[in-house]
Amino acid sequence: MTNKLELVDKIKNYWNTQPCNVKHSMSEPGTEQYWNEVSERRFFVEPHLRDFASFHLWRGKRVLEIGSGIGSDAVEFARHGAEYVGIDLSAESVAMSKQRFELLGLEGEFHVMDGADTESVAKLGKFDLVYSCGVLHHYPDMGTCLDNIRDALVPNGEFRMLVYAKNSWKYAMIQKGLDQFEAQAGCPYAKAYTKEEIYQLLNSRDLEVLRIRQDHNFMYNVPKYRQGEYELEPWFAAMPEEMRAAIKEYLGWHLLVKARRL
């Protein structure tokens, strides 16, 4: 049976091989055009993320991102004046984020770090916001991460987290073998949650849940999407917009959680 350390190594290797969203542009990797296109695609396909993060609220505030990836949200926090710190298990993702910030002339710091490493996370100091978008459901010890997140927050500091929703269209497809958790195959660990499970995980750690809502269902033809085209799958295209909106609201893949430290 795979132990936790072996599993974490597999998770690192998986995301080092292909950092999340790294193929969201067909331009030369590492160029300003490449990074602009990566961000443009991210927020076109997942427009709800801007409201979820509320980047404009954190000017002059300390922000810690757990799972910074290739820095797409980091760029927005920095551009809106936050004092930004990002950590990620993937050394490749961190290297790309640092290169991105240097190219764009942005200030921030990045660390290759495990969110469950209590001592290392504590050394980063206290934060007004801890933010984690699509990350903690890929880690086998979410509880320790949440403990460290709580301790990193100032009193009444905010925690915003996106995790996968169990009561969703996509999870139903995964259960029937018609879909997979990530665009790339072989994801070593992923978990989906109910709203009730999130309440239990957070409230038991003095993290008061302020709001949970669902959003997002990827509706595009994947081969065409990979070529930069946005064509709805025929079953989604046949639906009126009101029906597609209802799927996102009640069967969306993303659970958007807003909480605060008591």
XYZ file of C-alpha atoms in Angstrom, residues 58 61-65 77 82-86 127-131:
17
model
C -6.556 42.793 -1.032
C -2.998 43.155 2.543
C -0.855 40.038 3.031
C -2.041 37.136 0.859
C -0.831 33.538 1.042
C -1.740 31.203 -1.812
C -3.185 39.676 -6.601
C -1.454 42.707 -2.435
C 1.678 41.633 -0.561
C 1.758 38.212 -2.155
C 3.357 34.922 -1.050
C 2.784 31.666 -2.936
C -1.884 36.762 6.523
C -5.114 38.650 5.914
C -6.153 36.114 3.279
C -5.216 32.511 2.655
C -6.358 31.460 -0.807
